[in-house]
């Protein structure tokens, strides 16, 4: 049994539903429709999200007083009591985790079955190493049945560099025997123009996940840092950039946990002057600093190998060892190396 199959057993539809207590439920606990609308407008669509937001941030919503926020928190706690679980219960909840294949079996093996839901996965590397191609491949694979490494869901794609190509989706769909037009219908795409817009789009995906429960299984942000680097270019702006980035990553992490979505972030590299001269690959480090390093549960470093070969190195994972795997980029997307 592959690691992916091992995780994908007996979670009932009712248990899956528990993840998605819509905020409308709060009406039965004394919260008015007008306030629920305000929460929704702020991107808070589930009772869990109410719990995840701090009182301080809820108070920033126009018209929300201390008393109102207290009442809201109380109502949310009644519906989803915050308490400890046994490790066995956590183990059962972890069975909800789904894996989306990257398109390369060798790479899936080192990842434990593909990239997983409920956390953030970051792939970084120099230009042309296949980050965008991997993102395109997974948008198609996410739609496939579980036994094919898919998640039987739709994908959302936030494109910050203008590199999303429907034609690549068509070609990848053909490789997997999926109707290309249907594959395109199952992917929602938005072009982000600045880092604030990128944040708003993430909020929109959150709303789509709440409205169409259990439908979206993959969210791609290609790339997570590009617009931040444009918007905050001076050294003096670095601390503000990291603060804003932190807020965005926290939101992405909440989205992935609440809605059981696999979040795939691509990232650029920069020269690392402190790296050893002996290892050519080690002289590049991902941008985004410690904030991004901590937020990404899984980090994969992609680099070019010999000829068509590309190499992925798993560098940070909560449950898998550091290992390397080779892959290639083909007309049908990311795949195993053939020669
Ligand atoms: N249809 C195709 N068939 C085979 N290889 C392709 C195809 N389309 C693109 N490629 C290859 O994919 C590589 C580009 O990959 P990709 O766009 O994913 O890079 P990237 O890591 O996202 O780089 P960047 O940082 O510049 O965005 C190029 O080497 C290109 O030749």
Short mmCIF file of C-alpha atoms and ligand atoms in Angstrom, two decimals:
data_model
loop_
_atom_site.label_atom_id
_atom_site.label_comp_id
_atom_site.label_asym_id
_atom_site.label_seq_id
_atom_site.Cartn_x
_atom_site.Cartn_y
_atom_site.Cartn_z
CA UNK A 1 0.00 0.00 0.00
CA UNK A 2 1.43 3.40 -0.96
CA UNK A 3 1.61 6.08 1.75
CA UNK A 4 -1.11 7.99 -0.07
CA UNK A 5 -3.49 4.99 -0.05
CA UNK A 6 -2.72 4.36 3.59
CA UNK A 7 -4.02 7.81 4.54
CA UNK A 8 -7.08 7.76 2.35
CA UNK A 9 -9.33 5.40 4.20
CA UNK A 10 -12.50 5.49 6.19
CA UNK A 11 -13.34 9.15 6.78
CA UNK A 12 -17.09 9.55 6.53
CA UNK A 13 -18.84 12.38 4.73
CA UNK A 14 -20.30 13.56 8.07
CA UNK A 15 -16.83 13.83 9.59
CA UNK A 16 -15.65 15.77 6.56
CA UNK A 17 -18.66 18.07 7.05
CA UNK A 18 -17.59 18.84 10.63
CA UNK A 19 -14.70 20.80 9.17
CA UNK A 20 -17.10 23.17 7.52
CA UNK A 21 -19.51 24.64 10.09
CA UNK A 22 -20.76 27.56 8.03
CA UNK A 23 -20.98 30.85 9.97
CA UNK A 24 -24.74 30.87 9.27
CA UNK A 25 -24.90 28.31 12.10
CA UNK A 26 -24.10 31.19 14.46
CA UNK A 27 -27.61 32.52 13.88
CA UNK A 28 -28.89 29.71 16.10
CA UNK A 29 -26.63 31.03 18.84
CA UNK A 30 -27.80 34.64 18.91
CA UNK A 31 -25.62 36.24 16.23
CA UNK A 32 -27.54 38.49 13.83
CA UNK A 33 -27.56 38.13 10.04
CA UNK A 34 -26.02 41.60 9.57
CA UNK A 35 -22.98 40.64 11.65
CA UNK A 36 -22.67 37.34 9.81
CA UNK A 37 -22.58 39.29 6.55
CA UNK A 38 -19.79 41.47 7.93
CA UNK A 39 -17.80 38.38 8.90
CA UNK A 40 -18.28 36.94 5.44
CA UNK A 41 -17.13 40.20 3.85
CA UNK A 42 -13.96 39.98 5.97
CA UNK A 43 -13.38 36.49 4.57
CA UNK A 44 -14.50 34.63 7.70
CA UNK A 45 -16.81 31.95 6.38
CA UNK A 46 -16.70 29.16 8.94
CA UNK A 47 -17.07 28.83 12.69
CA UNK A 48 -13.51 27.49 12.86
CA UNK A 49 -12.28 30.69 11.20
CA UNK A 50 -14.01 32.73 13.95
CA UNK A 51 -11.99 30.72 16.46
CA UNK A 52 -8.80 31.12 14.49
CA UNK A 53 -9.11 34.91 14.36
CA UNK A 54 -7.83 36.78 17.41
CA UNK A 55 -10.17 39.10 19.33
CA UNK A 56 -7.86 41.93 18.34
CA UNK A 57 -8.36 41.31 14.64
CA UNK A 58 -12.12 40.73 14.98
CA UNK A 59 -12.36 44.13 16.64
CA UNK A 60 -10.99 45.69 13.44
CA UNK A 61 -14.23 44.75 11.63
CA UNK A 62 -16.39 47.87 11.37
CA UNK A 63 -19.13 47.94 14.01
CA UNK A 64 -17.68 45.11 16.11
CA UNK A 65 -17.48 46.12 19.77
CA UNK A 66 -15.74 44.22 22.57
CA UNK A 67 -19.11 42.90 23.75
CA UNK A 68 -20.04 41.72 20.27
CA UNK A 69 -16.71 39.95 19.79
CA UNK A 70 -17.08 38.23 23.19
CA UNK A 71 -20.57 37.04 22.21
CA UNK A 72 -19.24 35.81 18.88
CA UNK A 73 -16.36 33.90 20.47
CA UNK A 74 -18.76 32.35 22.98
CA UNK A 75 -21.13 31.20 20.23
CA UNK A 76 -18.24 29.73 18.20
CA UNK A 77 -16.92 27.86 21.23
CA UNK A 78 -20.37 26.37 21.85
CA UNK A 79 -20.43 24.95 18.32
CA UNK A 80 -16.77 23.85 18.25
CA UNK A 81 -15.48 23.53 21.80
CA UNK A 82 -11.74 24.11 22.04
CA UNK A 83 -10.22 21.22 23.94
CA UNK A 84 -7.49 18.61 23.94
CA UNK A 85 -7.89 15.42 21.91
CA UNK A 86 -6.20 12.13 22.55
CA UNK A 87 -3.34 11.32 20.19
CA UNK A 88 -5.56 8.50 18.88
CA UNK A 89 -8.24 11.05 17.94
CA UNK A 90 -5.59 13.18 16.22
CA UNK A 91 -4.43 10.08 14.37
CA UNK A 92 -8.00 9.52 13.16
CA UNK A 93 -8.32 13.16 12.06
CA UNK A 94 -5.04 12.86 10.13
CA UNK A 95 -6.73 10.26 7.93
CA UNK A 96 -8.44 13.21 6.27
CA UNK A 97 -5.09 14.25 4.81
CA UNK A 98 -5.06 13.79 1.06
CA UNK A 99 -2.04 13.57 -1.23
CA UNK A 100 -1.80 15.03 -4.70
CA UNK A 101 0.76 13.39 -6.99
CA UNK A 102 3.36 15.64 -8.59
CA UNK A 103 3.25 13.63 -11.82
CA UNK A 104 6.54 11.88 -11.00
CA UNK A 105 6.35 8.64 -9.00
CA UNK A 106 9.96 9.00 -7.85
CA UNK A 107 9.22 12.44 -6.45
CA UNK A 108 5.96 11.24 -4.87
CA UNK A 109 7.88 8.50 -3.04
CA UNK A 110 10.23 10.93 -1.29
CA UNK A 111 7.22 13.12 -0.42
CA UNK A 112 5.28 10.20 1.08
CA UNK A 113 2.68 10.04 -1.69
CA UNK A 114 2.67 13.54 -3.18
CA UNK A 115 2.02 16.95 -1.67
CA UNK A 116 -0.40 16.78 1.22
CA UNK A 117 -3.42 18.75 2.34
CA UNK A 118 -3.72 20.63 5.65
CA UNK A 119 -0.31 22.24 5.30
CA UNK A 120 1.84 24.37 3.01
CA UNK A 121 4.34 22.89 0.57
CA UNK A 122 6.95 25.18 -1.00
CA UNK A 123 8.98 24.33 -4.10
CA UNK A 124 11.87 26.69 -4.75
CA UNK A 125 14.61 26.76 -7.31
CA UNK A 126 16.21 28.71 -10.11
CA UNK A 127 14.39 29.61 -13.33
CA UNK A 128 13.41 26.73 -15.69
CA UNK A 129 13.70 24.03 -13.04
CA UNK A 130 10.01 23.22 -13.45
CA UNK A 131 8.15 24.98 -10.62
CA UNK A 132 5.40 26.33 -12.87
CA UNK A 133 5.19 23.07 -14.83
CA UNK A 134 4.78 21.17 -11.57
CA UNK A 135 1.99 23.53 -10.52
CA UNK A 136 0.21 23.01 -13.87
CA UNK A 137 0.61 19.23 -13.62
CA UNK A 138 -0.88 19.11 -10.14
CA UNK A 139 -3.88 21.21 -11.20
CA UNK A 140 -4.82 18.35 -13.54
CA UNK A 141 -3.77 15.51 -11.22
CA UNK A 142 -5.86 16.97 -8.35
CA UNK A 143 -8.94 16.22 -10.47
CA UNK A 144 -8.09 12.53 -10.95
CA UNK A 145 -9.46 9.63 -8.89
CA UNK A 146 -7.56 8.78 -5.69
CA UNK A 147 -6.13 5.56 -7.15
CA UNK A 148 -4.41 7.68 -9.82
CA UNK A 149 -2.81 9.97 -7.25
CA UNK A 150 -5.56 12.58 -7.48
CA UNK A 151 -7.92 14.15 -4.99
CA UNK A 152 -11.15 14.16 -7.02
CA UNK A 153 -11.43 17.91 -6.68
CA UNK A 154 -10.96 21.27 -8.32
CA UNK A 155 -7.91 23.52 -8.21
CA UNK A 156 -7.44 27.25 -7.67
CA UNK A 157 -4.42 29.00 -9.19
CA UNK A 158 -3.08 32.43 -8.23
CA UNK A 159 -0.73 33.55 -10.97
CA UNK A 160 1.60 36.37 -9.96
CA UNK A 161 3.93 36.25 -12.95
CA UNK A 162 1.51 35.84 -15.86
CA UNK A 163 2.80 32.34 -16.65
CA UNK A 164 -0.40 30.29 -16.41
CA UNK A 165 -1.01 28.62 -19.79
CA UNK A 166 -4.31 26.86 -20.59
CA UNK A 167 -2.57 25.01 -23.45
CA UNK A 168 -0.25 23.33 -20.98
CA UNK A 169 -3.31 22.17 -19.02
CA UNK A 170 -4.81 20.70 -22.22
CA UNK A 171 -1.61 18.78 -23.00
CA UNK A 172 -1.28 17.48 -19.44
CA UNK A 173 -4.97 16.47 -19.38
CA UNK A 174 -4.43 14.41 -22.53
CA UNK A 175 -1.55 12.55 -20.90
CA UNK A 176 -3.83 11.52 -18.02
CA UNK A 177 -6.80 10.67 -20.28
CA UNK A 178 -8.89 13.59 -19.00
CA UNK A 179 -11.14 15.67 -21.26
CA UNK A 180 -9.01 18.84 -21.76
CA UNK A 181 -12.00 21.18 -21.75
CA UNK A 182 -13.34 19.63 -18.55
CA UNK A 183 -9.89 19.90 -16.97
CA UNK A 184 -9.87 23.65 -17.74
CA UNK A 185 -13.38 24.09 -16.30
CA UNK A 186 -12.19 22.56 -13.03
CA UNK A 187 -9.44 25.13 -12.47
CA UNK A 188 -10.14 28.69 -11.35
CA UNK A 189 -7.34 31.12 -12.18
CA UNK A 190 -6.66 34.70 -11.16
CA UNK A 191 -3.79 36.99 -12.04
CA UNK A 192 -2.52 38.90 -9.01
CA UNK A 193 -1.06 42.35 -9.66
CA UNK A 194 0.35 43.30 -6.28
CA UNK A 195 0.82 41.67 -2.88
CA UNK A 196 -2.40 43.19 -1.47
CA UNK A 197 -4.34 41.87 -4.46
CA UNK A 198 -2.72 38.47 -3.87
CA UNK A 199 -4.07 38.55 -0.30
CA UNK A 200 -7.57 39.47 -1.52
CA UNK A 201 -7.49 36.58 -3.97
CA UNK A 202 -6.57 34.14 -1.20
CA UNK A 203 -9.57 35.47 0.71
CA UNK A 204 -11.73 34.81 -2.38
CA UNK A 205 -10.48 31.22 -2.58
CA UNK A 206 -11.40 30.84 1.09
CA UNK A 207 -14.92 32.02 0.27
CA UNK A 208 -15.17 29.58 -2.66
CA UNK A 209 -14.05 26.75 -0.36
CA UNK A 210 -16.76 27.68 2.13
CA UNK A 211 -19.47 28.02 -0.54
CA UNK A 212 -18.58 24.82 -2.42
CA UNK A 213 -17.77 22.53 0.46
CA UNK A 214 -15.15 19.89 -0.18
CA UNK A 215 -14.83 20.84 -3.86
CA UNK A 216 -11.42 22.56 -3.93
CA UNK A 217 -8.48 20.29 -3.14
CA UNK A 218 -5.51 22.27 -4.39
CA UNK A 219 -4.46 25.91 -4.18
CA UNK A 220 -1.39 27.06 -6.10
CA UNK A 221 0.34 30.39 -5.53
CA UNK A 222 2.92 30.82 -8.31
CA UNK A 223 4.96 32.52 -6.95
CA UNK A 224 4.48 33.46 -3.31
CA UNK A 225 7.24 36.09 -3.09
CA UNK A 226 7.43 37.73 -6.54
CA UNK A 227 5.00 40.58 -5.83
CA UNK A 228 6.30 41.17 -2.31
CA UNK A 229 9.75 41.70 -3.80
CA UNK A 230 8.36 44.35 -6.13
CA UNK A 231 6.15 46.08 -3.54
CA UNK A 232 8.79 46.20 -0.81
CA UNK A 233 12.09 46.73 -2.55
CA UNK A 234 14.19 48.74 -0.09
CA UNK A 235 16.00 47.36 2.93
CA UNK A 236 14.02 49.75 5.12
CA UNK A 237 10.80 48.06 3.99
CA UNK A 238 11.90 44.55 4.83
CA UNK A 239 10.32 44.36 8.25
CA UNK A 240 6.95 45.57 6.93
CA UNK A 241 7.22 43.05 4.07
CA UNK A 242 7.85 40.19 6.46
CA UNK A 243 4.96 41.29 8.66
CA UNK A 244 2.55 41.29 5.71
CA UNK A 245 3.97 38.00 4.44
CA UNK A 246 3.43 36.43 7.85
CA UNK A 247 -0.24 37.44 7.83
CA UNK A 248 -0.70 36.00 4.33
CA UNK A 249 0.98 32.72 5.23
CA UNK A 250 -1.10 32.37 8.39
CA UNK A 251 -4.20 32.81 6.25
CA UNK A 252 -3.01 30.18 3.78
CA UNK A 253 -2.26 27.76 6.62
CA UNK A 254 -5.74 28.30 8.09
CA UNK A 255 -7.32 27.74 4.69
CA UNK A 256 -5.43 24.48 4.16
CA UNK A 257 -6.38 23.13 7.59
CA UNK A 258 -10.00 24.23 7.61
CA UNK A 259 -10.87 23.07 4.13
CA UNK A 260 -8.45 20.15 3.82
CA UNK A 261 -6.74 21.74 0.83
CA UNK A 262 -3.18 21.07 -0.41
CA UNK A 263 -1.43 24.44 -0.78
CA UNK A 264 1.47 24.53 -3.23
CA UNK A 265 3.71 27.61 -3.22
CA UNK A 266 6.49 28.21 -5.68
CA UNK A 267 9.39 30.41 -4.72
CA UNK A 268 12.43 32.05 -6.24
CA UNK A 269 16.02 31.77 -5.09
CA UNK A 270 18.75 34.27 -4.43
CA UNK A 271 22.48 33.91 -4.03
CA UNK A 272 23.56 32.88 -0.55
CA UNK A 273 26.88 34.60 0.11
CA UNK A 274 27.36 32.57 3.30
CA UNK A 275 27.17 29.19 1.52
CA UNK A 276 30.08 26.81 1.11
CA UNK A 277 31.90 27.12 -2.22
CA UNK A 278 32.22 23.32 -2.35
CA UNK A 279 28.54 22.72 -3.09
CA UNK A 280 27.30 24.55 -6.16
CA UNK A 281 23.62 23.87 -5.32
CA UNK A 282 24.02 25.20 -1.81
CA UNK A 283 24.87 28.71 -2.98
CA UNK A 284 21.18 29.46 -3.61
CA UNK A 285 18.65 30.06 -0.92
CA UNK A 286 14.92 30.67 -1.13
CA UNK A 287 13.67 34.23 -0.67
CA UNK A 288 11.20 35.02 2.11
CA UNK A 289 13.51 34.50 5.08
CA UNK A 290 12.67 32.66 8.29
CA UNK A 291 8.99 33.58 8.13
CA UNK A 292 8.45 31.52 4.96
CA UNK A 293 10.82 28.78 6.14
CA UNK A 294 8.71 28.27 9.27
CA UNK A 295 5.35 28.48 7.51
CA UNK A 296 6.18 25.86 4.86
CA UNK A 297 5.72 22.46 6.47
CA UNK A 298 7.41 20.85 3.47
CA UNK A 299 10.17 22.48 1.41
CA UNK A 300 11.47 21.09 -1.86
CA UNK A 301 14.54 22.43 -3.60
CA UNK A 302 14.43 21.96 -7.39
CA UNK A 303 17.48 22.19 -9.61
CA UNK A 304 18.66 21.31 -13.09
CA UNK A 305 20.62 18.10 -13.52
CA UNK A 306 22.38 16.72 -16.58
CA UNK A 307 20.59 17.14 -19.92
CA UNK A 308 16.84 16.98 -19.40
CA UNK A 309 17.19 15.73 -15.85
CA UNK A 310 15.78 17.83 -13.03
CA UNK A 311 16.46 17.00 -9.39
CA UNK A 312 14.17 17.59 -6.42
CA UNK A 313 15.53 17.49 -2.90
CA UNK A 314 13.19 17.26 0.04
CA UNK A 315 14.74 19.59 2.58
CA UNK A 316 12.20 20.02 5.29
CA UNK A 317 9.36 17.70 6.14
CA UNK A 318 7.53 16.89 9.38
CA UNK A 319 7.48 13.15 8.64
CA UNK A 320 9.81 12.23 5.75
CA UNK A 321 13.60 11.94 5.56
CA UNK A 322 15.73 14.29 3.44
CA UNK A 323 16.07 12.62 0.05
CA UNK A 324 16.53 13.38 -3.64
CA UNK A 325 14.57 12.26 -6.71
CA UNK A 326 15.00 12.91 -10.42
CA UNK A 327 12.22 13.97 -12.78
CA UNK A 328 11.81 15.55 -16.19
CA UNK A 329 9.54 18.06 -17.86
CA UNK A 330 7.58 16.67 -20.81
CA UNK A 331 4.72 17.75 -23.04
CA UNK A 332 2.47 15.94 -20.55
CA UNK A 333 3.92 17.80 -17.54
CA UNK A 334 6.22 16.55 -14.80
CA UNK A 335 7.09 12.87 -15.11
CA UNK A 336 9.69 10.29 -14.15
CA UNK A 337 13.02 10.35 -15.91
CA UNK A 338 12.88 7.87 -18.78
CA UNK A 339 16.53 7.43 -19.68
N1 LIG B 1 5.55 21.49 -23.56
C1 LIG B 1 6.73 21.30 -22.97
N2 LIG B 1 7.41 20.16 -23.14
C2 LIG B 1 8.60 19.98 -22.55
N3 LIG B 1 9.20 20.89 -21.76
C3 LIG B 1 8.55 22.04 -21.55
C4 LIG B 1 7.29 22.30 -22.13
N4 LIG B 1 6.89 23.53 -21.74
C5 LIG B 1 7.86 24.03 -20.96
N5 LIG B 1 8.86 23.13 -20.85
C6 LIG B 1 10.13 23.31 -20.13
O1 LIG B 1 9.90 23.72 -18.82
C7 LIG B 1 10.96 24.57 -18.38
C8 LIG B 1 10.34 25.78 -17.72
O2 LIG B 1 9.74 25.31 -16.56
P1 LIG B 1 8.96 26.27 -15.57
O3 LIG B 1 8.27 27.34 -16.34
O4 LIG B 1 8.15 25.40 -14.71
O5 LIG B 1 10.17 26.90 -14.79
P2 LIG B 1 10.14 27.66 -13.43
O6 LIG B 1 10.93 26.84 -12.49
O7 LIG B 1 8.76 28.01 -13.04
O8 LIG B 1 10.97 28.94 -13.83
P3 LIG B 1 10.73 30.48 -13.57
O9 LIG B 1 11.35 30.76 -12.24
O10 LIG B 1 11.47 31.12 -14.69
O11 LIG B 1 9.24 30.75 -13.62
C9 LIG B 1 11.77 24.94 -19.59
O12 LIG B 1 13.00 24.21 -19.52
C10 LIG B 1 10.93 24.47 -20.75
O13 LIG B 1 11.72 24.00 -21.79
#
